[in-house]
Coordinates of C-alpha atoms and ligand atoms in Angstrom, one line a residue:
X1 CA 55.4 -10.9 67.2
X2 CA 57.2 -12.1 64.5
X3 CA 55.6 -13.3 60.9
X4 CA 56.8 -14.3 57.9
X5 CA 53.8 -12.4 56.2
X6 CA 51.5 -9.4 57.5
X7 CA 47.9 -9.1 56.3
X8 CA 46.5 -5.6 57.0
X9 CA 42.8 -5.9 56.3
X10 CA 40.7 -9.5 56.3
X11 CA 38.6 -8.7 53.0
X12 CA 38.8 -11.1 49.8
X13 CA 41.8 -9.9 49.0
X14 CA 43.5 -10.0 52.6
X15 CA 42.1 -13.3 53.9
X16 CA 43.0 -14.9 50.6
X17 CA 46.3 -14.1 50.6
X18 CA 46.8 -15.3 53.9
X19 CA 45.5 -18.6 53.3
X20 CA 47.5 -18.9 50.0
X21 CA 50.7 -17.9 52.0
X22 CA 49.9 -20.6 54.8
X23 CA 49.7 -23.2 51.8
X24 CA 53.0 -22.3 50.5
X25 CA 54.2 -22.4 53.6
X26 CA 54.7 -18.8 55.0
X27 CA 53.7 -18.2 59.2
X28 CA 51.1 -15.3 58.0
X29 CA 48.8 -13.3 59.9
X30 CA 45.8 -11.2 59.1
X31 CA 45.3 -7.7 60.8
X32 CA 41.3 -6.9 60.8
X33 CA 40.1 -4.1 62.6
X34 CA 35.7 -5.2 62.0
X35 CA 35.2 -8.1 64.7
X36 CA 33.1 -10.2 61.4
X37 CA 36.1 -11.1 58.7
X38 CA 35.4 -10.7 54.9
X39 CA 35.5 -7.1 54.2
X40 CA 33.0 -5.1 52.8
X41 CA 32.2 -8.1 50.2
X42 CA 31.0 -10.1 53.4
X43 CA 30.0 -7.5 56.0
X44 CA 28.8 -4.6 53.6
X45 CA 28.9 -5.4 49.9
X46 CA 28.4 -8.1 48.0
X47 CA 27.2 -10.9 50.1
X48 CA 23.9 -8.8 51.9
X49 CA 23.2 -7.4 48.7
X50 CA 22.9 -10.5 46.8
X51 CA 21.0 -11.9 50.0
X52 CA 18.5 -9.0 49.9
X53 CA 18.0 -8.9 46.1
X54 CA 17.4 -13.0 46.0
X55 CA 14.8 -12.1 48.6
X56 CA 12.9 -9.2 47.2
X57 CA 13.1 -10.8 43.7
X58 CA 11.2 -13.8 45.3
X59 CA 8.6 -11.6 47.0
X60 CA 8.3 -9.7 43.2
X61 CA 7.2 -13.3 42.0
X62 CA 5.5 -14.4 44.9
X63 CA 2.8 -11.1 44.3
X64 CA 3.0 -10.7 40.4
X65 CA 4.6 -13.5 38.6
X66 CA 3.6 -16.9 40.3
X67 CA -0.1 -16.6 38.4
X68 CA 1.4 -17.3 34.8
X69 CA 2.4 -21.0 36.2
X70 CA -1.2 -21.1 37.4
X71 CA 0.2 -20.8 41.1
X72 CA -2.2 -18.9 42.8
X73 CA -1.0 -17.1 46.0
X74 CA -3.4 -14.9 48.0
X75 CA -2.3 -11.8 50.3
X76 CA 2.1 -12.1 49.8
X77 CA 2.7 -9.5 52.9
X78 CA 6.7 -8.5 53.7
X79 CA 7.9 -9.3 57.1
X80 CA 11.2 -7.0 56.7
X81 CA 12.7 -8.0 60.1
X82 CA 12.9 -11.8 59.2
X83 CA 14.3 -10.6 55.2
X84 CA 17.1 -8.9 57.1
X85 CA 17.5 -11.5 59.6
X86 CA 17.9 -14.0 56.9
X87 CA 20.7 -11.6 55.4
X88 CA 22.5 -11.4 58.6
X89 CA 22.5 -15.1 59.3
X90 CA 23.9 -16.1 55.5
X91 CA 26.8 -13.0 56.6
X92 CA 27.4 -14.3 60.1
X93 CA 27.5 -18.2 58.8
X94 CA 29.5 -17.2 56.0
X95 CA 32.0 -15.1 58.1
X96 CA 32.5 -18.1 60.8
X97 CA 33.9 -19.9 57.8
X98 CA 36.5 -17.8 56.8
X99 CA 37.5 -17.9 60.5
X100 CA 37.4 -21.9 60.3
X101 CA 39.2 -21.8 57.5
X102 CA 42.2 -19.3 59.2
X103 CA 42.4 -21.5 62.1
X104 CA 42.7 -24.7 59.6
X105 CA 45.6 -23.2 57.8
X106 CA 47.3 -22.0 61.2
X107 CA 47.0 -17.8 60.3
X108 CA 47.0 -15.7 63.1
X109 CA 44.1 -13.7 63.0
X110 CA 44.5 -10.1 65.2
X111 CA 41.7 -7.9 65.7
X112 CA 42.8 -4.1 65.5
X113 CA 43.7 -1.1 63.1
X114 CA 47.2 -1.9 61.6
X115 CA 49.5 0.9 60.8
X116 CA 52.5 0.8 59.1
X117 CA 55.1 1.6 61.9
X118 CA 58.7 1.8 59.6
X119 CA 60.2 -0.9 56.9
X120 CA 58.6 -4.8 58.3
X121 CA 57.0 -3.5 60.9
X122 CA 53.1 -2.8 61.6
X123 CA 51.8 -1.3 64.6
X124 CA 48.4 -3.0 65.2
X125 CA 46.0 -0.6 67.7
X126 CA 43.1 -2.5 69.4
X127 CA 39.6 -1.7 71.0
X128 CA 40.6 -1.2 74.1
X129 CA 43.5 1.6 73.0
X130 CA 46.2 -1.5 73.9
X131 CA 49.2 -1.6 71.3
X132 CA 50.6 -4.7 69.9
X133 CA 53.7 -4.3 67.8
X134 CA 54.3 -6.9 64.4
X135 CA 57.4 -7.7 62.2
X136 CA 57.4 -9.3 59.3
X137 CA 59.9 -9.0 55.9
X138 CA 56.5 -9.1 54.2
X139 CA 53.6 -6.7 54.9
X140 CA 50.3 -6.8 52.6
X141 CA 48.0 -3.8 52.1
X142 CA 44.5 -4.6 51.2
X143 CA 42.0 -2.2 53.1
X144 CA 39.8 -2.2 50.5
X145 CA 37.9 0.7 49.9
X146 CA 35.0 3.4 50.6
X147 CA 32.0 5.2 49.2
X148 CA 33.0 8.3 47.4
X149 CA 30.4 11.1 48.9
X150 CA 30.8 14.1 46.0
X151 CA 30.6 17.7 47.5
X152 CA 27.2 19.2 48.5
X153 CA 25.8 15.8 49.4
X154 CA 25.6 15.3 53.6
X155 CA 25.5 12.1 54.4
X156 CA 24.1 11.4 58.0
X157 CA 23.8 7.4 58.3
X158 CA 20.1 8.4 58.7
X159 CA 18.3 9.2 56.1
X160 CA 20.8 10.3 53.7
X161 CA 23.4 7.0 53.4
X162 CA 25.6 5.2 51.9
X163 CA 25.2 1.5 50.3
X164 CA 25.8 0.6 54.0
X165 CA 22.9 1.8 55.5
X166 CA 21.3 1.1 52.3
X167 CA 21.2 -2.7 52.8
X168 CA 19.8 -2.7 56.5
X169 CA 17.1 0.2 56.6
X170 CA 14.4 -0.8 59.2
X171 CA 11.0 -0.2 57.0
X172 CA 10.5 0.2 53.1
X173 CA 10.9 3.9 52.5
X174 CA 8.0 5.4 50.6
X175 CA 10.3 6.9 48.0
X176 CA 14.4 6.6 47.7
X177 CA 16.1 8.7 45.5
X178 CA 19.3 6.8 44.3
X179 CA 22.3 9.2 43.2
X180 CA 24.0 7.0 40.7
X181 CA 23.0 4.9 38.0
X182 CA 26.3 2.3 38.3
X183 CA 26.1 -1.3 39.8
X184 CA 25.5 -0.6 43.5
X185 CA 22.9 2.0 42.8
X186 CA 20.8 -0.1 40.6
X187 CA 21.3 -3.3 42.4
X188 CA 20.1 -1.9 45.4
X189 CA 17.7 0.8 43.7
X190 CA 16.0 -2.4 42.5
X191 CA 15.6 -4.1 46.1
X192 CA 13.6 -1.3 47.6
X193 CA 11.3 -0.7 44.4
X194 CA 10.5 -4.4 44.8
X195 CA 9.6 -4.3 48.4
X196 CA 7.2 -1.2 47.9
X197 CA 9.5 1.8 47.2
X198 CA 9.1 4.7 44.8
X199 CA 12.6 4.8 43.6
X200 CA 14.2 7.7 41.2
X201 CA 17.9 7.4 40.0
X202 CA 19.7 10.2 39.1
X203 CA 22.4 9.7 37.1
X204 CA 24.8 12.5 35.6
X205 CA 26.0 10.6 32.4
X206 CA 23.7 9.8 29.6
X207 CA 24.0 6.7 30.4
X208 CA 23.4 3.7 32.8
X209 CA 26.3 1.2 34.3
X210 CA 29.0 3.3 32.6
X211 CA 31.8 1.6 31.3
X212 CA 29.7 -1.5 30.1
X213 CA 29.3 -2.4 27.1
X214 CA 26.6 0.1 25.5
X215 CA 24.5 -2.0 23.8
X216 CA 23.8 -4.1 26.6
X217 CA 23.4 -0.9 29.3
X218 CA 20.8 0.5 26.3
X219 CA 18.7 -2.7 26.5
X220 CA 18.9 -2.7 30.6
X221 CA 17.5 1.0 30.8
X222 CA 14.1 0.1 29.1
X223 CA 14.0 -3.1 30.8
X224 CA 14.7 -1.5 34.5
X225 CA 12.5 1.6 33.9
X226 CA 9.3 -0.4 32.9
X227 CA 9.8 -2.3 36.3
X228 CA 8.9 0.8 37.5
X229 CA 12.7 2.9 38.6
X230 CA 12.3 6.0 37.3
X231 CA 16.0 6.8 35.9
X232 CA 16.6 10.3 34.9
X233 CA 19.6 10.5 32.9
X234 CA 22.2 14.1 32.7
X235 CA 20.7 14.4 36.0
X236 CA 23.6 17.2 38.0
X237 CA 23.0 16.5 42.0
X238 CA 24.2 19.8 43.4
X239 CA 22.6 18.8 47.2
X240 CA 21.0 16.5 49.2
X241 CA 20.5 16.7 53.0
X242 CA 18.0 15.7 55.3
X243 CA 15.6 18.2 56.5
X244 CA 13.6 17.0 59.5
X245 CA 12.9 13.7 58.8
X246 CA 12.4 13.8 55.5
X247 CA 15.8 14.5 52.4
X248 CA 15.7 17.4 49.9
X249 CA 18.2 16.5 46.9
X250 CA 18.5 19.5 44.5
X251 CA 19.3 18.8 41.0
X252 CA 20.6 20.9 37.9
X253 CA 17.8 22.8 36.0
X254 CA 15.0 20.5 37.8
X255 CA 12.5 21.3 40.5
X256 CA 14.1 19.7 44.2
X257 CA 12.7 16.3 45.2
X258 CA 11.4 15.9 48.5
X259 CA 12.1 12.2 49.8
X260 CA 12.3 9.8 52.6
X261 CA 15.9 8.7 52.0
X262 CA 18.6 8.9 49.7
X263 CA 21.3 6.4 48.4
X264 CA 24.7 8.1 47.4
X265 CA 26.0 5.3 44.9
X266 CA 28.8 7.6 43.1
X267 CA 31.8 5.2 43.4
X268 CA 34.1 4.0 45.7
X269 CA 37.4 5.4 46.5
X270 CA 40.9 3.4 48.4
X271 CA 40.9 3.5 51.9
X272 CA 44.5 4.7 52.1
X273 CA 44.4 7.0 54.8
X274 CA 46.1 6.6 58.0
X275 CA 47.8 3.8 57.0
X276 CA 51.4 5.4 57.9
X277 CA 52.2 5.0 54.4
X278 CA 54.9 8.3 54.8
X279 CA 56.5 5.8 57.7
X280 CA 58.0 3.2 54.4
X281 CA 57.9 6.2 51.7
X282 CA 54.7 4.7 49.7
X283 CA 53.1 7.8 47.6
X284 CA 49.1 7.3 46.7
X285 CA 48.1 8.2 43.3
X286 CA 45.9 11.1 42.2
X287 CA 42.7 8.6 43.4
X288 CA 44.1 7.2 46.6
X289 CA 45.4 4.1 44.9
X290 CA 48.7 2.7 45.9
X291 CA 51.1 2.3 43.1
X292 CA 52.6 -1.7 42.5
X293 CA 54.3 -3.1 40.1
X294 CA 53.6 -6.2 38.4
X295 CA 54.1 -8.5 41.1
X296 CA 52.2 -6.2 43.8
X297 CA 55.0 -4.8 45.3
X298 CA 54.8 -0.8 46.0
X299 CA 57.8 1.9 46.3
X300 CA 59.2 0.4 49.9
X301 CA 60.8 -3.0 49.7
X302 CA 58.7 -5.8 51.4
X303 CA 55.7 -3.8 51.1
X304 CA 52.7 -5.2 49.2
X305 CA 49.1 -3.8 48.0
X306 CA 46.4 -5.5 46.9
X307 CA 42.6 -5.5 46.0
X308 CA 40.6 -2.3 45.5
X309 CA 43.0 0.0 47.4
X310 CA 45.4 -1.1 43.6
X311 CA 44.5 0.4 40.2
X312 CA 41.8 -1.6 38.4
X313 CA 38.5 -2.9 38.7
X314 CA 37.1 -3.2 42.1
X315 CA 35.7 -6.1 42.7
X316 CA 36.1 -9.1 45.3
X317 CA 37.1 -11.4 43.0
X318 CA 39.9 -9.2 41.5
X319 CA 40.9 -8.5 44.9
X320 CA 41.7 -12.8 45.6
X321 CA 43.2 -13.1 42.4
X322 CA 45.3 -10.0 43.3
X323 CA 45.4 -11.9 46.9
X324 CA 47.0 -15.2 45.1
X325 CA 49.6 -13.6 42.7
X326 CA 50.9 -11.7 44.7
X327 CA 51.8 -14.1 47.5
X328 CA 52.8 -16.5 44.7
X329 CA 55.3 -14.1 43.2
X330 CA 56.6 -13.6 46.8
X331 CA 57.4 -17.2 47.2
X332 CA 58.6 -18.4 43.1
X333 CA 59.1 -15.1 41.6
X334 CA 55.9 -15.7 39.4
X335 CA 52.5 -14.7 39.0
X336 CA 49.8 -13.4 36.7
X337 CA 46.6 -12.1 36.6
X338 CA 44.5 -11.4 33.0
X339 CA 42.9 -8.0 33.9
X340 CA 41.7 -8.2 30.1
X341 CA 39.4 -11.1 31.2
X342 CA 37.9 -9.9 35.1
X343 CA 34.3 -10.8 34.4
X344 CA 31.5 -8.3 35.9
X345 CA 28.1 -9.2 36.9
X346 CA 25.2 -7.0 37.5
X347 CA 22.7 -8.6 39.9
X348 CA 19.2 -6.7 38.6
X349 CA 16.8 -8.6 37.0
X350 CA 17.3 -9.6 34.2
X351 CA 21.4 -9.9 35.0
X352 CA 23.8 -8.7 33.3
X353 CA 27.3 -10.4 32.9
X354 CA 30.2 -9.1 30.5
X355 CA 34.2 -10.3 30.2
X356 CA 36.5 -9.2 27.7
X357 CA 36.5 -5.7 25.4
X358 CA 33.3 -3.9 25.1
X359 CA 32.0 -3.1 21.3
X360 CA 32.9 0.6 22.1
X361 CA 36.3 -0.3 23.0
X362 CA 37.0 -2.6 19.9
X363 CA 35.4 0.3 17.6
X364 CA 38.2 2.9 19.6
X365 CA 41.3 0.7 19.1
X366 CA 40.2 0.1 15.3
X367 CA 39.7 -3.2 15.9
X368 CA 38.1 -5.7 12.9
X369 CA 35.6 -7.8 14.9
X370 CA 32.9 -9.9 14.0
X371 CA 29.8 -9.9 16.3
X372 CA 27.2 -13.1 16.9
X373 CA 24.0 -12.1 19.3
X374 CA 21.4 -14.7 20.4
X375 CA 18.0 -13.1 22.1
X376 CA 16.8 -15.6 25.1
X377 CA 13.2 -15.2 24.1
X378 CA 14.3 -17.9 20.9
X379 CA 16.0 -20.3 24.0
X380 CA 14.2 -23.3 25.7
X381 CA 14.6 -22.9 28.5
X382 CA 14.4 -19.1 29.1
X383 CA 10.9 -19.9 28.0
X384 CA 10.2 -22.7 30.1
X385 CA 11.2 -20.6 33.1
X386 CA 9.4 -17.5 32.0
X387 CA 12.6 -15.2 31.6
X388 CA 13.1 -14.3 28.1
X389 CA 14.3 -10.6 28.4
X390 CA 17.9 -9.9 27.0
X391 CA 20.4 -11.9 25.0
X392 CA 24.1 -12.6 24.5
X393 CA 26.5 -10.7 22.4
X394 CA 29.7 -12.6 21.2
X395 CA 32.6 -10.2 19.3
X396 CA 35.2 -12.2 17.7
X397 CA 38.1 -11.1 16.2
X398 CA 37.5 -10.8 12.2
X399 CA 40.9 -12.8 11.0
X400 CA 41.4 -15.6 14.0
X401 CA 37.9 -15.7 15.2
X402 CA 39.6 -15.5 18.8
X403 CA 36.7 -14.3 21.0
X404 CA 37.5 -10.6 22.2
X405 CA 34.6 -9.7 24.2
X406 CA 31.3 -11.8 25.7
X407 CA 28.1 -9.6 26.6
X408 CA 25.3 -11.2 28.2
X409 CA 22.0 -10.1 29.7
X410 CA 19.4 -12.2 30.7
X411 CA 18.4 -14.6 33.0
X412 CA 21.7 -16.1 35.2
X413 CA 23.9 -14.3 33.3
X414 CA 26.3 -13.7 36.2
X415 CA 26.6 -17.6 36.0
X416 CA 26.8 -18.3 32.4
X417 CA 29.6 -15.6 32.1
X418 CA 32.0 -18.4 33.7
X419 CA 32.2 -20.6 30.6
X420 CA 32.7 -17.5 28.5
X421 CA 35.5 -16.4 31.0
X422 CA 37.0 -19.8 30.8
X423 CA 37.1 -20.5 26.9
X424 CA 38.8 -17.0 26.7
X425 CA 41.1 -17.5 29.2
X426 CA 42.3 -20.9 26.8
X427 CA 42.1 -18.4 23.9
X428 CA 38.7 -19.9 22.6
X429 CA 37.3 -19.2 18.6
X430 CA 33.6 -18.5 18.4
X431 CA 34.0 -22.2 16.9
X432 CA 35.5 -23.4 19.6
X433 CA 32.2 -22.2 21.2
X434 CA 30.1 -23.5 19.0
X435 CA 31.1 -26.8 18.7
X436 CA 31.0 -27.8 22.0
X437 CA 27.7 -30.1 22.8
X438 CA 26.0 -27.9 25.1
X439 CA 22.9 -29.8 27.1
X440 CA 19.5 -29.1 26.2
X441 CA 17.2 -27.7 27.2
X442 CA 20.0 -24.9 29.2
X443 CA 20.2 -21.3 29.6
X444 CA 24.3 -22.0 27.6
X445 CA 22.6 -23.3 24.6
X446 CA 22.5 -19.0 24.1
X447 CA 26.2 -18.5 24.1
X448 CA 26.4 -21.3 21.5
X449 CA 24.1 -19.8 19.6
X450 CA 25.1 -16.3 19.8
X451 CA 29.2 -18.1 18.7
X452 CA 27.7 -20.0 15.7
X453 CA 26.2 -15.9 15.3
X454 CA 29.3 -14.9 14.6
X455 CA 29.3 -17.0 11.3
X456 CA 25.8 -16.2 10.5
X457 CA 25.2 -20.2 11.8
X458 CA 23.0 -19.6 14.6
X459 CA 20.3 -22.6 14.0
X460 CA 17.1 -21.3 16.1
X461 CA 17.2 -17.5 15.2
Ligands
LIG501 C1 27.1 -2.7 48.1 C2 28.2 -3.4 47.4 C3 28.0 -4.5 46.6 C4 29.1 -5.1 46.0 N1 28.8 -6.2 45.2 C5 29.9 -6.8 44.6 C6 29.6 -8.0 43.9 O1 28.5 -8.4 43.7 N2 30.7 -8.6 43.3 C7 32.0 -8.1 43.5 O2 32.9 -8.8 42.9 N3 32.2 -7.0 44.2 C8 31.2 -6.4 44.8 N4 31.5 -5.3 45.6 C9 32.9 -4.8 45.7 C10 33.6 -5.7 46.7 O3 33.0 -5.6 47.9 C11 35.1 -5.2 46.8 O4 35.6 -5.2 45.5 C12 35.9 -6.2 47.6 O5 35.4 -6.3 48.9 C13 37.4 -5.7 47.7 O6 38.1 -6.6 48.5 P1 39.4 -6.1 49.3 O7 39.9 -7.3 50.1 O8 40.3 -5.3 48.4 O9 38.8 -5.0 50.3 P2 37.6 -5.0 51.4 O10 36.7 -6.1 51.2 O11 37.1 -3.7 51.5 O12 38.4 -5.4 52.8 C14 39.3 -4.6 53.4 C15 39.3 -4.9 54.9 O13 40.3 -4.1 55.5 C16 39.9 -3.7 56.7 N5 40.8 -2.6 57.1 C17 40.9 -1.4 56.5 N6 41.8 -0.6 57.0 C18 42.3 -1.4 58.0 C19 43.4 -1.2 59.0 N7 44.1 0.0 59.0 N8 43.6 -2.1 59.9 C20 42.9 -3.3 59.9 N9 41.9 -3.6 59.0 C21 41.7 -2.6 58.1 C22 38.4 -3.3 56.5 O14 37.7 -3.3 57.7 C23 38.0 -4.4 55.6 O15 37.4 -5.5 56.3 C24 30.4 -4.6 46.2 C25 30.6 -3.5 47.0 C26 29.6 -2.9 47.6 C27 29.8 -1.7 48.5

């Protein structure tokens, strides 16, 4: 079969891409070896896990929180099966779309493992063992990635798992132990402690949600321990294996816990392997990453990567971006993507939302910044909805006032992170900020605040 473009994988990256090259014209296809399209974002990552933590977090308030507006709800119960069948519906409704939206834009969707067969050529294997050969002068690689499992720790898909099995066990474990104190661990570390769990998160660094900025990951820790995770930080996890139906995970200098499952949340690695990479002369780097240039295009000519299986943040919006650009530079020669301004979001409670250059960073680069911070407990409407934890951090350069860095955590802050991205990405002042009329009584009115901060003008703090 002949194509103009080849997709191999159907995540955010892969499916976007498509769709972009359909719009500009290109007869694309999309190679996906899971029968549900999305990638991990859909199937396993970010879509179930934001499903599961809007559920639990409602079930938190239903039981503890709904009293302080004088609701009063008598014996909340948790009816697991119909959480998780809610998840799975908002997956399978949300995966039909994207293949509505492949048969709008005419892209061939072809269910199988692709392999690279030799230069414009991908060798797609299905289900049944059946071969089906495709050539195209464009091939894209975005398979995405996969948990990172770190030497001693046997995972079984039981009762020692990965994020995966994480987001679909079939009763509340009595206690979890979480190994990894990043996104994924605390996101989902959070879910089962507010459907009953004991939950302990080990963590090796000193810190939680490394590579955040610090301040913000300092306030978090407080916050997500008096919810009740125990996070033990500097915490070496030399085992941990399931003995009988129960785990044993053995730690550094510390006494072995005895649990009923464990979460390895370490990290996530490309999934490069057996792609027939050797068959075009593509070389991985030291992590598994394919190399690319600044227009996506790896060693062999015609050959394309994209997404998380690419240097850079991992991340399912990255990975469209990635998917855009690069089809765009195929077709006009041009693209860009601002991996200075990638926002990330946390989903906990309270959220936590950054773009732009941590504090840390500015202070290593010997930067002169100016920083503006606004708590939410001095906002409206944090108040009126009960969720004053947190605040917002603005760090502006010193001499232009151009805003480097945005910090937020608090209540939506995965939403309010969008006008930050935006004003930065138009190379927004903290004035700039601060003078637009933000409505009132809103959750923004904080970034406002914390810009007019920046000039010691914040007005309610
Ligand atoms: C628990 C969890 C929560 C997450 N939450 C968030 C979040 O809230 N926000 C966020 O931005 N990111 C989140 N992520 C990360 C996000 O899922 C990834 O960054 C994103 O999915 C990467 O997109 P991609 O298209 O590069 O790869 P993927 O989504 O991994 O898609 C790759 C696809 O390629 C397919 N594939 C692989 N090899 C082949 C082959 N040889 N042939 C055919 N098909 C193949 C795979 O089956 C997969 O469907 C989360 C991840 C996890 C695990």
């Amino acid at each position: 079969m002949q194509h103009d473009l080849v997709v191999i994988g159907g995540g955010p990256g892969g499916y976007v891409a498509a769709i972009r090259a359909a719009q500009l014209g290109m007869k694309a296809a999309v190679v996906e070896k899971e029968e549900k399209l999305g990638g991990t974002c859909l199937r396993v990552g970010c879509i179930p896990s934001k499903a599961l933590l809007e559920s639990s977090h409602k079930f938190e308030e239903a039981g503890h929180e709904f009293g302080q507006h004088g609701i009063r709800v008598a014996g909340v119960t948790l009816d697991l099966g119909a959480m998780m069948k809610r998840k799975d519906e908002v997956v399978g409704t949300l995966s039909k779309g994207i293949e509505a939206l492949l048969a709008k834009n005419k892209v061939t969707r072809i269910r199988g493992t692709g392999r690279l067969a030799g230069p414009g050529r991908v060798e797609v294997t299905h289900a049944d063992g059946a071969k089906t050969a495709l050539e195209a002068p464009q091939i894209i690689i975005a398979v995405g990635s996969r948990a990172v499992v770190l030497p001693g720790i046997e995972v079984d898909g039981r009762l020692v798992g990965t994020s995966t099995e994480a987001l679909a066990f079939d009763a509340v474990p009595g206690h979890l132990v979480v190994i990894g104190g990043g996104y994924i661990g605390l996101e989902l570390g959070s879910v089962w402690r507010r459907l009953g769990a004991k939950v302990t998160v080990l963590e090796y660094a000193d810190r939680i949600l490394a590579g955040l900025d610090g301040e913000i990951a300092a306030e978090a820790l407080p916050l997500f321990r008096k919810q009740g995770l125990d996070i033990r930080l500097g915490a070496k996890v030399k085992s941990a294996r399931a003995v009988g139906t129960r785990c044993v995970v053995e730690c550094e200098g510390q006494e072995p816990i005895e649990c009923d499952r464990v979460l390895v949340a370490t990290g996530r690695r490309p999934a490069t392997e057996d792609l027939g990479l050797e068959t075009v002369g593509i070389e991985v780097d030291r992590r598994g990453c394919i190399p690319v240039d600044g227009r996506f295009r790896t060693a062999a000519a015609g050959v394309y990567a994209i997404g998380d299986c690419i240097p850079g943040p991992m991340l399912a919006h990255k990975a469209e971006e990635d998917g855009v650009a690069c089809v765009e530079a195929m077709h006009s020669g041009w693209a860009h993507v601002d991996y200075d301004l990638v926002p990330a979001v946390v989903f906990t409670h309270p959220e936590i939302a950054a773009v732009g250059k941590t504090e840390e960073q500015l202070v290593a680069a010997g930067a002169a910044f100016k920083k503006g911070v606004f708590p939410f407990r001095a906002n409206g409407r944090a108040r009126t909805i009960n969720d004053t934890a947190g605040k917002v951090k603005v760090l502006a350069d010193a001499a232009t006032d151009r805003v480097l860095g945005v910090h937020i955590i608090g209540p939506a802050a995965g939403d309010l992170i969008g006008e930050a991205a935006a004003a930065m990405n138009f190379g927004a002042t903290a004035e700039d900020i601060a003078r637009v009329c933000h409505a009132h009584p809103t959750l923004p009115e904080a970034l406002k605040e914390a810009a007019l901060a920046v000039h010691g003008q914040a007005i309610h703090a």
